[in-house]
PDB file of N, CA and C in Angstrom:
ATOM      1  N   UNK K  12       0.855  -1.180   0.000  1.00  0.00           N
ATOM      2  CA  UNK K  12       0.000   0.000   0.000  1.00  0.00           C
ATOM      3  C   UNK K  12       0.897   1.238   0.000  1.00  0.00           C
ATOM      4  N   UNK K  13       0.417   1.911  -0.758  1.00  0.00           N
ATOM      5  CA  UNK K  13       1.400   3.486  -0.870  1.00  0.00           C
ATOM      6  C   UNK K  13       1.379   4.338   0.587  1.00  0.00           C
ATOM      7  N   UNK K  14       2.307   4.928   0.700  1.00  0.00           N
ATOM      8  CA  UNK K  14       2.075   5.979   1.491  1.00  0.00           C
ATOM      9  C   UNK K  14       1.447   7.475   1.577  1.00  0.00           C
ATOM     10  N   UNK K  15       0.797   7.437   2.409  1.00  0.00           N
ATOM     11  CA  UNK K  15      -0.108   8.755   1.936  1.00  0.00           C
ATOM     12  C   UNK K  15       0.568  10.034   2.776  1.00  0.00           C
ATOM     13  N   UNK K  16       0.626  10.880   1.575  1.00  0.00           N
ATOM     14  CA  UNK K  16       1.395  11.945   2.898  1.00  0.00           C
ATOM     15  C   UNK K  16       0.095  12.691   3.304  1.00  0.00           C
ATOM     16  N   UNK K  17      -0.135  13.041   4.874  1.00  0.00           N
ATOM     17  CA  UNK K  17      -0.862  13.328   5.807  1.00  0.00           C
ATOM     18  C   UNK K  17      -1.338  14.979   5.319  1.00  0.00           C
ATOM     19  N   UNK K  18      -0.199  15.693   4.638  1.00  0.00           N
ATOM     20  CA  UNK K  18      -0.384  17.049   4.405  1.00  0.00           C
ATOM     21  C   UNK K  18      -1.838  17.287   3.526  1.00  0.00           C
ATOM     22  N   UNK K  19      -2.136  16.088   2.960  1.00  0.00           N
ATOM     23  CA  UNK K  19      -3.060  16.069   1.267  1.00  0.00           C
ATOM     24  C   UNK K  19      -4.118  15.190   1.655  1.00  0.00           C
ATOM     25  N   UNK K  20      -3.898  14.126   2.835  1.00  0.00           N
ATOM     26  CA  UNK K  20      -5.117  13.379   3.171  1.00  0.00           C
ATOM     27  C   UNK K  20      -5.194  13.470   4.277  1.00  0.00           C
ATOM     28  N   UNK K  21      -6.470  14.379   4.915  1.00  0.00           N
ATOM     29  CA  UNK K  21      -6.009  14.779   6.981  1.00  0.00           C
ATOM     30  C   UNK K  21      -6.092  13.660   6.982  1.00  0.00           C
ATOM     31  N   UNK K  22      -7.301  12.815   6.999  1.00  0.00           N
ATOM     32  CA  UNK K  22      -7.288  11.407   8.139  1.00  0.00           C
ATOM     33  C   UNK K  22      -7.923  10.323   7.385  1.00  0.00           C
ATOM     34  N   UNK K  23      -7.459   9.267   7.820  1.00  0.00           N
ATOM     35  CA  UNK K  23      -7.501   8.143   6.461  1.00  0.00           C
ATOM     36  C   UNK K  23      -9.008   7.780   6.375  1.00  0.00           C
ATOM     37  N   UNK K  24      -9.685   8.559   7.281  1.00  0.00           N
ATOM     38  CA  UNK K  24     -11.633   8.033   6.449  1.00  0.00           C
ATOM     39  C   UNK K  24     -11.776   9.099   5.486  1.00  0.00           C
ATOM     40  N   UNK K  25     -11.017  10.155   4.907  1.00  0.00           N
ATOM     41  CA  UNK K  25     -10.843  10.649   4.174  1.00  0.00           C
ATOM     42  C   UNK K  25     -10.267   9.442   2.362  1.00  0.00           C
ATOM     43  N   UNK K  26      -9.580   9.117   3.144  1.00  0.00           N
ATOM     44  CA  UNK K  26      -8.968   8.023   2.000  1.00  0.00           C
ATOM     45  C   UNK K  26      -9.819   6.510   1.739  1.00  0.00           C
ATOM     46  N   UNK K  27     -10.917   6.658   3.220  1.00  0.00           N
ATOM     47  CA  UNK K  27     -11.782   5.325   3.052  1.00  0.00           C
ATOM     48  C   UNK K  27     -12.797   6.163   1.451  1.00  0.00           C
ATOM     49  N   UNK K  28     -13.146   6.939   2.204  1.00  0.00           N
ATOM     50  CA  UNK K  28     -14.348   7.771   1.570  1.00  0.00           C
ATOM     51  C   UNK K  28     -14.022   7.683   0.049  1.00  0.00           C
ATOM     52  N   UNK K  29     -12.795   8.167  -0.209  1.00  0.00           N
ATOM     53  CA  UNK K  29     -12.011   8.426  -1.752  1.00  0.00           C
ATOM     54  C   UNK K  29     -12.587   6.592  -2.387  1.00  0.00           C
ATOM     55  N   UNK K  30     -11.642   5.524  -1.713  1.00  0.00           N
ATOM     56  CA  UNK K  30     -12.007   4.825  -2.252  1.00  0.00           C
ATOM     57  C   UNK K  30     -13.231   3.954  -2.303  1.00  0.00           C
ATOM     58  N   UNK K  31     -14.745   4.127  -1.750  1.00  0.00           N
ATOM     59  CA  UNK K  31     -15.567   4.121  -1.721  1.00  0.00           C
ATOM     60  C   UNK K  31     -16.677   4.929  -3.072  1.00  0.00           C
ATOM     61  N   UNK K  32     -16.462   6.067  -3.094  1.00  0.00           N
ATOM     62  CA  UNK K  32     -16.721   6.733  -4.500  1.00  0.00           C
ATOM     63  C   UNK K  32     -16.146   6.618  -5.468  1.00  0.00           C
ATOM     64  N   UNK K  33     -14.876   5.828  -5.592  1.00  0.00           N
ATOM     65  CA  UNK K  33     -13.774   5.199  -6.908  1.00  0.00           C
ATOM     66  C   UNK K  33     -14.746   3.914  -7.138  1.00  0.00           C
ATOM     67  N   UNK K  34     -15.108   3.387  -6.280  1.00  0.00           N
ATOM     68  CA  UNK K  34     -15.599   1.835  -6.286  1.00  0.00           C
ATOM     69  C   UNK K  34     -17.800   1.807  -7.080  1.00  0.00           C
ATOM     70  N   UNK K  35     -17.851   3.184  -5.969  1.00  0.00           N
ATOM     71  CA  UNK K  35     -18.901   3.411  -6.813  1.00  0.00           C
ATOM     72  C   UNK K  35     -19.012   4.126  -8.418  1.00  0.00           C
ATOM     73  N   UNK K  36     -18.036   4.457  -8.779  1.00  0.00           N
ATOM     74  CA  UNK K  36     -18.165   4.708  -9.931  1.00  0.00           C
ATOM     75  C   UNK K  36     -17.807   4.131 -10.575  1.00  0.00           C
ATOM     76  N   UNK K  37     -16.962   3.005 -10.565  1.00  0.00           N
ATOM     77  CA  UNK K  37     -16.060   2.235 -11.796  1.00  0.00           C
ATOM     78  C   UNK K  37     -16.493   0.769 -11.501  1.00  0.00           C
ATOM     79  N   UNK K  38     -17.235   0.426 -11.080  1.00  0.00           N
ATOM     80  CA  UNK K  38     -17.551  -0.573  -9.914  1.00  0.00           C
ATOM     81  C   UNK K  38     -18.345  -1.784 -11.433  1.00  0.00           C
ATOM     82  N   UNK K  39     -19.240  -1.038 -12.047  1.00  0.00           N
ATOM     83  CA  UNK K  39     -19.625  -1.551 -13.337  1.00  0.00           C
ATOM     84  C   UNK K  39     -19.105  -1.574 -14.605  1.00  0.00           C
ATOM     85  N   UNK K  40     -17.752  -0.971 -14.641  1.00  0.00           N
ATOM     86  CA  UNK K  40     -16.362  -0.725 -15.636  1.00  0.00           C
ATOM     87  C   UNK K  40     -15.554  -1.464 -15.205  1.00  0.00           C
ATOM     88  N   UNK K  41     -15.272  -2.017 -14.461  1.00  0.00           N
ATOM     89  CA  UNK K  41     -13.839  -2.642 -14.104  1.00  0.00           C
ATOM     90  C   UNK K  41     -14.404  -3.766 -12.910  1.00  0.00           C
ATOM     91  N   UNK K  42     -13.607  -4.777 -13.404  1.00  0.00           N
ATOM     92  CA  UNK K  42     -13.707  -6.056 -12.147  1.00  0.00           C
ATOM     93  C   UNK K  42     -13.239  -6.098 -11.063  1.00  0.00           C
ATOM     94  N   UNK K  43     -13.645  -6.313  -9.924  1.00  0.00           N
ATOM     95  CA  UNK K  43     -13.206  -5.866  -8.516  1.00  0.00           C
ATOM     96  C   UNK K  43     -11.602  -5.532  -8.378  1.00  0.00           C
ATOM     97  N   UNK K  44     -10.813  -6.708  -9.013  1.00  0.00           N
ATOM     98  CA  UNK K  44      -9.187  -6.781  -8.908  1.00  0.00           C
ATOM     99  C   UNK K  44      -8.914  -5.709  -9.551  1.00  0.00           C
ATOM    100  N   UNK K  45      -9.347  -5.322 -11.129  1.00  0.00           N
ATOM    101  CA  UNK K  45      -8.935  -4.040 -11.659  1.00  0.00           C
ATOM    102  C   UNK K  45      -9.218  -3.056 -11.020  1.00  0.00           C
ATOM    103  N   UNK K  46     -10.640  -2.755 -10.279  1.00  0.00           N
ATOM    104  CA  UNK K  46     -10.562  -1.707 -10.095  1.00  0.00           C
ATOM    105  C   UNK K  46      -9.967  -1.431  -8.500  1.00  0.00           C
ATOM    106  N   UNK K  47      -9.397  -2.324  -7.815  1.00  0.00           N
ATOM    107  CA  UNK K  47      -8.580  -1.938  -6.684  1.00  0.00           C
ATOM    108  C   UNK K  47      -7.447  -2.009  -7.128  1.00  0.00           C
ATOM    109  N   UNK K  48      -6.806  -2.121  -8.184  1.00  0.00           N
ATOM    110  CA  UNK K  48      -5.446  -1.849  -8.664  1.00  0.00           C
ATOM    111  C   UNK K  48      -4.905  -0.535  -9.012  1.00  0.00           C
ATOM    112  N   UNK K  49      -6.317  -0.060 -10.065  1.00  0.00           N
ATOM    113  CA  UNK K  49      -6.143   1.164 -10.641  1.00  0.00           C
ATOM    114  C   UNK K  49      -6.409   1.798  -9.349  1.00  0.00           C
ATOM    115  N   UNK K  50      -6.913   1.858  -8.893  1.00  0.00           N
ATOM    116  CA  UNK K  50      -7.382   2.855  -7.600  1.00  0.00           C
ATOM    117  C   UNK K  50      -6.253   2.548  -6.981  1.00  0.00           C
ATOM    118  N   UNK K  51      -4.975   1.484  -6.264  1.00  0.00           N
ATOM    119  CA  UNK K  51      -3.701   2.280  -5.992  1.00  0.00           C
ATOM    120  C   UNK K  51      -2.503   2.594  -6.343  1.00  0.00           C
ATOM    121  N   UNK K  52      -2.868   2.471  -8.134  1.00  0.00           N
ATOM    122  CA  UNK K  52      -2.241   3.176  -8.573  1.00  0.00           C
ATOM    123  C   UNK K  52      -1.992   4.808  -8.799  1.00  0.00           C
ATOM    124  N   UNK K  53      -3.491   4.768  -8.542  1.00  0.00           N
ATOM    125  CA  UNK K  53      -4.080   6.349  -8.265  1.00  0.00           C
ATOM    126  C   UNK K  53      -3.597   6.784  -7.043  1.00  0.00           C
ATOM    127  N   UNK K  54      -3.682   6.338  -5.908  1.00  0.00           N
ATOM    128  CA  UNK K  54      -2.956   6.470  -4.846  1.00  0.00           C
ATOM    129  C   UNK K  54      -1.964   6.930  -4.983  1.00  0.00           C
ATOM    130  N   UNK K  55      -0.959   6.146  -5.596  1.00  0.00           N
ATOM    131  CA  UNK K  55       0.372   5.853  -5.392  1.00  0.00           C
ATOM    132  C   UNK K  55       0.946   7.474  -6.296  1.00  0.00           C
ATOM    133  N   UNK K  56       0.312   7.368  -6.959  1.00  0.00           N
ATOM    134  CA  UNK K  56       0.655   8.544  -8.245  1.00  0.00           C
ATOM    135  C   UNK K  56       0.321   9.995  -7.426  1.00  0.00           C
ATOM    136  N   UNK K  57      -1.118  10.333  -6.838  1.00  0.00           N
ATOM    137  CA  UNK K  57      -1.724  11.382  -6.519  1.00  0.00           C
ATOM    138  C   UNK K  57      -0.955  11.673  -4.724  1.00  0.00           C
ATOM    139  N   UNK K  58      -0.186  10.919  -4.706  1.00  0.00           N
ATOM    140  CA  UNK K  58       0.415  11.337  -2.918  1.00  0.00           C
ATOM    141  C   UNK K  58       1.849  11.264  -3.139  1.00  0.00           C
ATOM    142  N   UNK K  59       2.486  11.664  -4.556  1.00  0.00           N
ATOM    143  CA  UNK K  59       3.725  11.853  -4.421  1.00  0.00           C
ATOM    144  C   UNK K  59       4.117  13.017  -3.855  1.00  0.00           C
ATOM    145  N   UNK K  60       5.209  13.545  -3.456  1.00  0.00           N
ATOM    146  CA  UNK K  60       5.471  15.018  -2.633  1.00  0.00           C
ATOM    147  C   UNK K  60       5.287  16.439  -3.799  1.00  0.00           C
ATOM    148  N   UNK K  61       5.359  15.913  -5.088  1.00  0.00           N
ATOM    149  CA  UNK K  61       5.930  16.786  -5.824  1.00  0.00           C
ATOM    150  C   UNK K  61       4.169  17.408  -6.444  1.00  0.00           C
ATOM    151  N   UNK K  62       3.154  16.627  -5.881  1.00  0.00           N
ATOM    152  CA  UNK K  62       1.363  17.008  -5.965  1.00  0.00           C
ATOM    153  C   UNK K  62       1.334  18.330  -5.230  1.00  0.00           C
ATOM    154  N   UNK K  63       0.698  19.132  -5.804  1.00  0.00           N
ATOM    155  CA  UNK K  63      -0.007  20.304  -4.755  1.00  0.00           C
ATOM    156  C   UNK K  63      -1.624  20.480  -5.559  1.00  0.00           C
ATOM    157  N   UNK K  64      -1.551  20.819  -6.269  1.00  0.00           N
ATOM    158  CA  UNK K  64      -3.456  20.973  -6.729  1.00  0.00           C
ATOM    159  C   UNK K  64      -3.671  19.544  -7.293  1.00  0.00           C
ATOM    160  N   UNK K  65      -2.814  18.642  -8.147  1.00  0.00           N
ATOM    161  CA  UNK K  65      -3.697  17.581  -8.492  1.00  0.00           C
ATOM    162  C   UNK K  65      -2.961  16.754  -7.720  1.00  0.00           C
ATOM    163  N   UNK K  66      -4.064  16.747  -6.496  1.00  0.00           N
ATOM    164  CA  UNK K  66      -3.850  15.633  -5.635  1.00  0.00           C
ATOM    165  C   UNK K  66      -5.175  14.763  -5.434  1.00  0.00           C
ATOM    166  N   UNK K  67      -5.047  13.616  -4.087  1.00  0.00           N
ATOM    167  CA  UNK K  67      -5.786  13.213  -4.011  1.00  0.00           C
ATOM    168  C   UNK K  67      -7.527  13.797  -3.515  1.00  0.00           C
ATOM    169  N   UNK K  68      -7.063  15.356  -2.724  1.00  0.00           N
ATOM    170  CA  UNK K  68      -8.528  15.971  -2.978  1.00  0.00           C
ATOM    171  C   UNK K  68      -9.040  16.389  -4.283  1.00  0.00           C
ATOM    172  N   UNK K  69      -8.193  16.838  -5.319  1.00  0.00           N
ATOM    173  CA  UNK K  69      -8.829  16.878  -6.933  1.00  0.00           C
ATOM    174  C   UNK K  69     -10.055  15.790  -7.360  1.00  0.00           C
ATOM    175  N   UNK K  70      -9.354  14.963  -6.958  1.00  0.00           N
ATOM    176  CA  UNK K  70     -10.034  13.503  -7.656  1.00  0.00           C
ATOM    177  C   UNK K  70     -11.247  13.115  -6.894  1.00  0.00           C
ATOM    178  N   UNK K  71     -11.111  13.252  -5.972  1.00  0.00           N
ATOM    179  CA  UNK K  71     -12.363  13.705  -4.729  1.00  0.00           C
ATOM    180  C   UNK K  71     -13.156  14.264  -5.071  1.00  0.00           C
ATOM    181  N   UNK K  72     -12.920  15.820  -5.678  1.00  0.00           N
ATOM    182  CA  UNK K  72     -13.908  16.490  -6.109  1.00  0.00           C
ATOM    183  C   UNK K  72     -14.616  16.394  -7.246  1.00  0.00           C
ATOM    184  N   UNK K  73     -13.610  15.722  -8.436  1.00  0.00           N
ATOM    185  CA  UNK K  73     -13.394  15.184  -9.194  1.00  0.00           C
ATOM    186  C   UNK K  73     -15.027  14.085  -9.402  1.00  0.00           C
ATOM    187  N   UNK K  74     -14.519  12.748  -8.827  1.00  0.00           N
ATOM    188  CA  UNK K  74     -15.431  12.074  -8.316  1.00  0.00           C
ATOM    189  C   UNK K  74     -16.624  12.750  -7.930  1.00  0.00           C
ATOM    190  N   UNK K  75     -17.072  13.452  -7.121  1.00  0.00           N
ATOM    191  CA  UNK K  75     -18.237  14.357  -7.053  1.00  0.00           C
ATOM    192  C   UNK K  75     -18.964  14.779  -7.683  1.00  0.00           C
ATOM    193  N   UNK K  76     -18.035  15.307  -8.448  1.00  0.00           N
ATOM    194  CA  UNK K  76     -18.814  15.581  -9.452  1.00  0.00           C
ATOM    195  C   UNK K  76     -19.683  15.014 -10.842  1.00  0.00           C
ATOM    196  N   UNK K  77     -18.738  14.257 -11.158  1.00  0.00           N
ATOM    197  CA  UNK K  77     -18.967  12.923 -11.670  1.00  0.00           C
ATOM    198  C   UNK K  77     -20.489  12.118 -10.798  1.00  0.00           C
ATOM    199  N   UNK K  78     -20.454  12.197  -9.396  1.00  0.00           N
ATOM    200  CA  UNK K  78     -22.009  12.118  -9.340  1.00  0.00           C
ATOM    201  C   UNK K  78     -23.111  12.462  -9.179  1.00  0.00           C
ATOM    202  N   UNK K  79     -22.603  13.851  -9.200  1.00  0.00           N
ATOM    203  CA  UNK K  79     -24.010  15.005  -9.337  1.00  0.00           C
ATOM    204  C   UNK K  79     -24.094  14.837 -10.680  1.00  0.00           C
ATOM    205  N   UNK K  80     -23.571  14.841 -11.503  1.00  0.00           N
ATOM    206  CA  UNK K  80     -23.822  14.824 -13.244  1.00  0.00           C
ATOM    207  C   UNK K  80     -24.355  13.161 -13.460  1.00  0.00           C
ATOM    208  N   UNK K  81     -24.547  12.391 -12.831  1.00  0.00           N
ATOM    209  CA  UNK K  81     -24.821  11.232 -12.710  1.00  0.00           C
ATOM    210  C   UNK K  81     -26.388  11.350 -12.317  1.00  0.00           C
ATOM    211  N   UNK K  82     -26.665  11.893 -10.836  1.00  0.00           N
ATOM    212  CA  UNK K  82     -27.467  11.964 -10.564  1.00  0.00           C
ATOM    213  C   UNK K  82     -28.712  12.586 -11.971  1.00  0.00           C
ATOM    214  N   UNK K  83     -28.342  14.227 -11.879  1.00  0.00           N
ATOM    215  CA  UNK K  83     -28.843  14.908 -12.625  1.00  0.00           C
ATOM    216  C   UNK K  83     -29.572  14.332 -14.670  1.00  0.00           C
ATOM    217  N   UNK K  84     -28.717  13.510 -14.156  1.00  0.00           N
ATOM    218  CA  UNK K  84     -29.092  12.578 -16.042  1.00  0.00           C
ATOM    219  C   UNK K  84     -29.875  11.772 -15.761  1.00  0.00           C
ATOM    220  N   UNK K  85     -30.037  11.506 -14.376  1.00  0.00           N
ATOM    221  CA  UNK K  85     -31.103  10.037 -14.695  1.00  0.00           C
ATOM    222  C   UNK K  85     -32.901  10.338 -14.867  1.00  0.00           C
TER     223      UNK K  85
END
């Protein structure tokens, strides 16, 4: 499991939450193994030191949005 630097994720139900809305969205795109792979690869990529705006809250919001525009279509 990657390391998350603390500066970009306060507290890891922050990081439950992240991957909970990764799972709900890709959840019917990708097979359980893929999509917990890609998701820490996403991790691994979005908590390097050298992240400041596209980090793991981007993708967060990111994700969000992705389900208000979800919602809103149905």
């Amino acid at each position: 499991m990657p390391t998350v630097n603390w500066l970009k994720v306060e507290v890891m139900s922050d990081l439950d939450r992240l991957a909970n809305k990764w799972q709900q969205c890709f959840t019917a795109r990708f097979s359980t193994c893929e999509e917990q792979r890609v998701f820490n690869i996403l991790v691994a990529a979005y908590t390097q030191p050298d992240r400041h705006y596209h980090n793991l809250h981007h993708i967060d919001r990111l994700l969000t949005t992705i389900d208000r525009f979800a919602e809103t279509s149905i």
